[in-house]
Amino acid sequence: MRFKATVDNVFLLTNLLQSAEKMGKRGIIKFTNTTLFLICARGEGDVQMWSNLPVGDIFSDYRIESNSSNNTIALEVSITPLVQALRSASSKGNDHREAAEVTLKLSKKGKEAALCMDIKTQTRDGKQVNVTHDVHVVVRRPAEVDEMSQPRCPPLQVHIELPSSDQCRPVVEHLHKIGEIIWLGATRDGRFRLSVNTTAGDIETMWTNLKNVSVVREKETENEEMEEEEEPVDDSSWHLVPLPSKVLHKWLSSQVLQNYVIIGIVPHYCVVAYVYVGDRQHGGIITYYMPSRNVSFD
């Protein structure tokens, strides 16, 4: 089993791992011939994160050899040490410039497997500095990881393009201080709102004229191309789901990539958020499953 690659896009890989770190401490990284998968299946509040990116968006000189039939390597990792190692590659402190070269390699340290990150950088006076980080990993059988599946949930009743996290985050931070439950709602005519219920009345913020789209995992179509519904639904009807404010606040704080986001809602059951990374047709996608209170995914 061998893996080695040059990390060309340190920024993207760092931010992807930072997003996962805020959801949970451990995750699964799966390398295939064409795709990098990052899975955080049991985050705080039962939130799950499933992501996939083309390896070419992050790596070059990408080499992988595995005994599995589909040439796959799956690793269980502690996310924080990887984030810390990558930060040292992208830091711009007083002594070092941006790293000139970052290499990631699967190696063996004693009896344990490790992801070895070799960073070559220069000081401001031109002196070359080499820094190496070894992050302990657990090699998992690819078949075992393939048996993991994304949560099953009822059909999503509405999809809507989310306002930017810069708009949503301060609203959620404010509502988080007021109540433990934030109601998230959307309509098929382009409205989206965040609200809390208090003894004095409801407090809410609403956005209008947003784009309604339909998402089929990694593909999106305009609302006009949606499949016919079994029962007609009034476009002005609200589809609402109560989420723990702590979970919603943490999810928004994890959105460091500032990308295009679509959310789907199953009323009173869950929110599914699709975060596009790079080109929406050919780039990566991060999918988050956020259950409503008192809901546990299978």
Short mmCIF file of C-alpha atoms in Angstrom, two decimals:
data_model
loop_
_atom_site.label_atom_id
_atom_site.label_comp_id
_atom_site.label_asym_id
_atom_site.label_seq_id
_atom_site.Cartn_x
_atom_site.Cartn_y
_atom_site.Cartn_z
CA MET A 1 0.00 0.00 0.00
CA ARG A 2 1.53 3.29 -1.13
CA PHE A 3 0.37 6.87 -1.33
CA LYS A 4 2.28 10.04 -2.14
CA ALA A 5 1.23 13.39 -3.57
CA THR A 6 2.26 17.03 -3.74
CA VAL A 7 -0.24 19.37 -2.10
CA ASP A 8 -0.67 22.23 -4.58
CA ASN A 9 -3.74 23.80 -2.98
CA VAL A 10 -2.81 24.04 0.70
CA PHE A 11 -5.53 26.65 1.27
CA LEU A 12 -8.35 24.41 0.01
CA LEU A 13 -7.21 21.31 1.88
CA THR A 14 -6.72 23.31 5.10
CA ASN A 15 -10.17 24.83 4.92
CA LEU A 16 -11.81 21.51 4.08
CA LEU A 17 -10.23 19.92 7.15
CA GLN A 18 -11.07 22.96 9.30
CA SER A 19 -14.73 22.57 8.31
CA ALA A 20 -14.62 18.93 9.38
CA GLU A 21 -12.75 19.75 12.60
CA LYS A 22 -15.60 21.96 13.78
CA MET A 23 -18.03 19.09 13.22
CA GLY A 24 -16.05 16.33 14.94
CA LYS A 25 -12.63 15.33 16.17
CA ARG A 26 -12.14 12.25 13.99
CA GLY A 27 -12.92 11.46 10.40
CA ILE A 28 -12.33 9.11 7.49
CA ILE A 29 -10.15 10.11 4.56
CA LYS A 30 -10.51 7.95 1.48
CA PHE A 31 -8.18 8.26 -1.50
CA THR A 32 -9.15 6.81 -4.88
CA ASN A 33 -7.66 7.20 -8.33
CA THR A 34 -9.73 10.31 -9.01
CA THR A 35 -11.38 11.52 -5.82
CA LEU A 36 -10.59 12.56 -2.26
CA PHE A 37 -13.37 11.74 0.21
CA LEU A 38 -13.60 13.20 3.73
CA ILE A 39 -16.29 11.81 6.03
CA CYS A 40 -17.23 12.95 9.52
CA ALA A 41 -20.11 10.61 10.29
CA ARG A 42 -20.73 11.46 13.93
CA GLY A 43 -20.30 15.13 14.62
CA GLU A 44 -21.73 17.19 17.44
CA GLY A 45 -25.51 17.11 17.56
CA ASP A 46 -25.48 14.06 15.27
CA VAL A 47 -24.50 16.27 12.31
CA GLN A 48 -22.83 14.33 9.52
CA MET A 49 -20.44 15.66 6.88
CA TRP A 50 -19.77 13.81 3.62
CA SER A 51 -17.46 15.47 1.09
CA ASN A 52 -15.74 14.61 -2.15
CA LEU A 53 -13.31 16.61 -4.28
CA PRO A 54 -11.42 15.77 -7.49
CA VAL A 55 -7.82 14.99 -6.55
CA GLY A 56 -6.64 17.41 -9.25
CA ASP A 57 -8.17 20.32 -7.32
CA ILE A 58 -5.71 19.71 -4.47
CA PHE A 59 -2.85 17.44 -5.54
CA SER A 60 -0.30 16.92 -8.28
CA ASP A 61 2.17 14.04 -8.77
CA TYR A 62 -0.59 11.92 -7.27
CA ARG A 63 0.41 8.27 -6.81
CA ILE A 64 -1.68 5.60 -5.15
CA GLU A 65 -1.22 1.83 -4.97
CA SER A 66 -3.53 -0.45 -3.01
CA ASN A 67 -4.36 -4.11 -2.81
CA SER A 68 -8.07 -3.30 -3.04
CA SER A 69 -9.85 -4.07 -6.28
CA ASN A 70 -10.65 -0.39 -6.95
CA ASN A 71 -7.25 0.97 -5.82
CA THR A 72 -8.58 2.70 -2.70
CA ILE A 73 -6.89 3.67 0.56
CA ALA A 74 -9.05 4.52 3.59
CA LEU A 75 -7.65 6.09 6.75
CA GLU A 76 -9.22 7.05 10.07
CA VAL A 77 -7.57 10.22 11.32
CA SER A 78 -7.60 12.71 14.14
CA ILE A 79 -8.39 15.90 12.23
CA THR A 80 -6.79 18.53 14.47
CA PRO A 81 -3.14 17.38 14.02
CA LEU A 82 -3.59 17.46 10.24
CA VAL A 83 -4.99 20.99 10.41
CA GLN A 84 -2.10 22.11 12.60
CA ALA A 85 0.43 20.62 10.20
CA LEU A 86 -1.14 22.35 7.21
CA ARG A 87 -1.24 25.66 9.05
CA SER A 88 2.51 25.49 9.43
CA ALA A 89 2.70 25.16 5.65
CA SER A 90 0.57 28.23 4.99
CA SER A 91 1.66 30.53 7.81
CA LYS A 92 3.17 33.90 6.93
CA GLY A 93 4.89 34.76 10.14
CA ASN A 94 7.90 36.97 10.72
CA ASP A 95 10.40 34.23 9.91
CA HIS A 96 8.93 32.17 7.08
CA ARG A 97 7.32 32.72 3.70
CA GLU A 98 4.59 30.62 2.14
CA ALA A 99 5.75 27.01 1.83
CA ALA A 100 7.40 26.30 -1.52
CA GLU A 101 6.50 22.60 -1.54
CA VAL A 102 4.28 20.35 0.56
CA THR A 103 4.36 16.58 0.13
CA LEU A 104 1.93 14.14 1.74
CA LYS A 105 2.93 10.49 2.04
CA LEU A 106 1.58 7.40 3.78
CA SER A 107 4.39 5.82 5.81
CA LYS A 108 5.00 3.50 8.72
CA LYS A 109 6.44 4.67 12.02
CA GLY A 110 7.32 1.60 14.03
CA LYS A 111 4.21 -0.53 14.06
CA GLU A 112 1.85 2.35 13.32
CA ALA A 113 0.80 3.97 10.07
CA ALA A 114 1.18 7.72 9.64
CA LEU A 115 0.54 10.46 7.13
CA CYS A 116 3.88 12.18 6.75
CA MET A 117 3.74 15.83 5.69
CA ASP A 118 7.05 17.21 4.43
CA ILE A 119 7.15 20.99 4.14
CA LYS A 120 9.90 22.89 2.36
CA THR A 121 9.96 26.62 2.88
CA GLN A 122 12.38 29.52 3.03
CA THR A 123 13.23 32.16 5.58
CA ARG A 124 13.17 35.77 4.51
CA ASP A 125 16.92 35.72 4.00
CA GLY A 126 16.61 32.81 1.56
CA LYS A 127 17.63 29.95 3.83
CA GLN A 128 15.76 26.70 3.11
CA VAL A 129 13.95 25.08 6.02
CA ASN A 130 12.45 21.57 6.03
CA VAL A 131 9.68 20.72 8.49
CA THR A 132 8.15 17.25 8.85
CA HIS A 133 4.91 16.31 10.62
CA ASP A 134 3.85 12.71 11.27
CA VAL A 135 0.13 12.27 11.94
CA HIS A 136 -0.92 8.87 13.31
CA VAL A 137 -3.65 7.17 11.26
CA VAL A 138 -5.57 3.90 11.40
CA VAL A 139 -5.79 2.05 8.10
CA ARG A 140 -9.34 0.89 7.47
CA ARG A 141 -10.47 -1.73 4.99
CA PRO A 142 -11.99 0.07 1.95
CA ALA A 143 -14.89 -2.39 1.96
CA GLU A 144 -15.65 -1.43 5.56
CA VAL A 145 -15.75 2.26 4.64
CA ASP A 146 -17.85 1.54 1.56
CA GLU A 147 -20.44 -0.02 3.84
CA MET A 148 -20.90 3.36 5.51
CA SER A 149 -23.77 5.22 3.93
CA GLN A 150 -25.14 8.71 4.00
CA PRO A 151 -28.25 9.17 6.17
CA ARG A 152 -31.58 8.15 4.71
CA CYS A 153 -34.26 10.78 5.09
CA PRO A 154 -37.70 11.50 3.61
CA PRO A 155 -37.91 13.51 0.35
CA LEU A 156 -36.75 17.11 0.66
CA GLN A 157 -39.73 19.42 0.24
CA VAL A 158 -37.87 22.57 -0.78
CA HIS A 159 -34.41 23.56 -1.97
CA ILE A 160 -33.16 27.13 -1.81
CA GLU A 161 -29.91 28.98 -2.37
CA LEU A 162 -28.73 30.15 1.03
CA PRO A 163 -27.73 33.78 1.64
CA SER A 164 -24.01 34.16 2.25
CA SER A 165 -22.66 32.97 5.59
CA ASP A 166 -21.62 36.58 6.27
CA GLN A 167 -25.32 37.46 6.25
CA CYS A 168 -26.57 34.41 8.16
CA ARG A 169 -23.87 34.12 10.80
CA PRO A 170 -24.59 37.35 12.77
CA VAL A 171 -28.32 36.55 12.74
CA VAL A 172 -27.73 33.06 14.11
CA GLU A 173 -25.26 34.39 16.69
CA HIS A 174 -27.93 36.81 17.92
CA LEU A 175 -30.73 34.20 17.95
CA HIS A 176 -28.42 31.68 19.65
CA LYS A 177 -28.20 34.02 22.65
CA ILE A 178 -32.00 34.24 22.85
CA GLY A 179 -33.15 30.63 22.50
CA GLU A 180 -31.96 27.04 22.31
CA ILE A 181 -34.05 26.28 19.21
CA ILE A 182 -33.87 28.17 15.92
CA TRP A 183 -36.59 27.60 13.37
CA LEU A 184 -35.26 27.46 9.84
CA GLY A 185 -37.81 27.84 7.06
CA ALA A 186 -38.07 28.28 3.30
CA THR A 187 -40.72 28.52 0.60
CA ARG A 188 -40.73 27.61 -3.06
CA ASP A 189 -41.19 31.25 -4.04
CA GLY A 190 -37.74 32.27 -2.83
CA ARG A 191 -38.19 33.20 0.83
CA PHE A 192 -35.96 32.05 3.68
CA ARG A 193 -36.13 32.88 7.37
CA LEU A 194 -34.49 32.23 10.72
CA SER A 195 -36.52 32.68 13.88
CA VAL A 196 -36.87 31.87 17.57
CA ASN A 197 -40.00 31.67 19.70
CA THR A 198 -40.04 33.59 22.97
CA THR A 199 -42.69 34.33 25.58
CA ALA A 200 -42.85 37.88 24.22
CA GLY A 201 -43.35 36.70 20.63
CA ASP A 202 -41.39 35.50 17.62
CA ILE A 203 -38.12 37.11 16.56
CA GLU A 204 -37.22 36.49 12.94
CA THR A 205 -35.11 37.61 10.00
CA MET A 206 -36.29 36.91 6.47
CA TRP A 207 -34.69 37.03 3.02
CA THR A 208 -36.65 37.21 -0.23
CA ASN A 209 -36.02 36.75 -3.96
CA LEU A 210 -33.67 33.82 -3.45
CA LYS A 211 -33.23 31.14 -6.11
CA ASN A 212 -35.10 27.85 -5.71
CA VAL A 213 -33.18 24.93 -7.15
CA SER A 214 -33.34 21.18 -6.97
CA VAL A 215 -30.32 19.10 -5.98
CA VAL A 216 -29.81 15.45 -6.77
CA ARG A 217 -26.73 14.78 -4.64
CA GLU A 218 -24.06 16.33 -6.85
CA LYS A 219 -26.20 17.86 -9.59
CA GLU A 220 -28.54 20.79 -9.60
CA THR A 221 -31.31 21.88 -11.91
CA GLU A 222 -33.48 24.93 -12.09
CA ASN A 223 -36.82 24.75 -10.34
CA GLU A 224 -38.61 24.44 -13.68
CA GLU A 225 -36.86 21.11 -14.28
CA MET A 226 -37.97 19.53 -11.02
CA GLU A 227 -39.81 16.26 -11.23
CA GLU A 228 -43.55 16.41 -10.82
CA GLU A 229 -44.74 16.16 -7.22
CA GLU A 230 -47.19 13.50 -6.19
CA GLU A 231 -49.28 16.21 -4.56
CA PRO A 232 -49.27 19.89 -5.57
CA VAL A 233 -47.76 22.21 -2.96
CA ASP A 234 -48.47 25.91 -2.64
CA ASP A 235 -45.25 27.76 -3.51
CA SER A 236 -45.92 30.25 -0.71
CA SER A 237 -46.19 27.53 1.96
CA TRP A 238 -43.47 27.50 4.60
CA HIS A 239 -41.42 24.37 5.15
CA LEU A 240 -40.05 24.59 8.69
CA VAL A 241 -37.60 22.64 10.80
CA PRO A 242 -36.45 23.33 14.38
CA LEU A 243 -32.68 22.97 14.88
CA PRO A 244 -30.66 23.26 18.08
CA SER A 245 -29.20 26.77 17.93
CA LYS A 246 -25.82 25.42 19.07
CA VAL A 247 -25.68 23.07 16.09
CA LEU A 248 -26.66 25.71 13.54
CA HIS A 249 -24.23 28.21 15.03
CA LYS A 250 -21.39 25.69 14.88
CA TRP A 251 -22.19 24.68 11.31
CA LEU A 252 -22.12 28.28 10.11
CA SER A 253 -18.84 28.89 11.91
CA SER A 254 -17.39 25.94 9.98
CA GLN A 255 -18.17 27.54 6.62
CA VAL A 256 -14.78 29.06 5.96
CA LEU A 257 -14.79 28.50 2.19
CA GLN A 258 -17.51 31.11 1.48
CA ASN A 259 -18.94 29.04 -1.36
CA TYR A 260 -22.26 28.53 -3.07
CA VAL A 261 -24.64 26.74 -0.67
CA ILE A 262 -28.00 25.10 -1.27
CA ILE A 263 -30.13 23.76 1.56
CA GLY A 264 -32.97 21.27 1.41
CA ILE A 265 -35.60 20.89 4.12
CA VAL A 266 -37.65 17.96 5.36
CA PRO A 267 -40.17 19.68 7.65
CA HIS A 268 -39.66 18.83 11.33
CA TYR A 269 -37.04 16.22 10.39
CA CYS A 270 -33.76 17.57 8.99
CA VAL A 271 -31.82 20.07 6.90
CA VAL A 272 -29.45 18.90 4.17
CA ALA A 273 -26.87 21.49 3.09
CA TYR A 274 -24.83 21.22 -0.11
CA VAL A 275 -21.66 23.32 -0.18
CA TYR A 276 -20.07 23.54 -3.62
CA VAL A 277 -16.29 23.71 -3.82
CA GLY A 278 -14.89 25.19 -7.00
CA ASP A 279 -16.77 24.66 -10.25
CA ARG A 280 -20.34 23.58 -9.53
CA GLN A 281 -20.44 21.14 -12.45
CA HIS A 282 -17.06 19.49 -12.08
CA GLY A 283 -15.73 20.53 -8.67
CA GLY A 284 -16.30 19.07 -5.23
CA ILE A 285 -19.26 19.08 -2.91
CA ILE A 286 -19.62 18.93 0.87
CA THR A 287 -22.94 17.57 2.12
CA TYR A 288 -24.11 18.17 5.69
CA TYR A 289 -27.01 16.37 7.35
CA MET A 290 -28.42 18.27 10.33
CA PRO A 291 -31.24 16.48 12.18
CA SER A 292 -34.03 18.28 13.92
CA ARG A 293 -34.24 17.93 17.68
CA ASN A 294 -35.36 14.48 18.79
CA VAL A 295 -34.40 12.97 15.42
CA SER A 296 -31.67 10.33 15.10
CA PHE A 297 -30.42 9.24 11.69
CA ASP A 298 -30.31 5.53 10.89
#
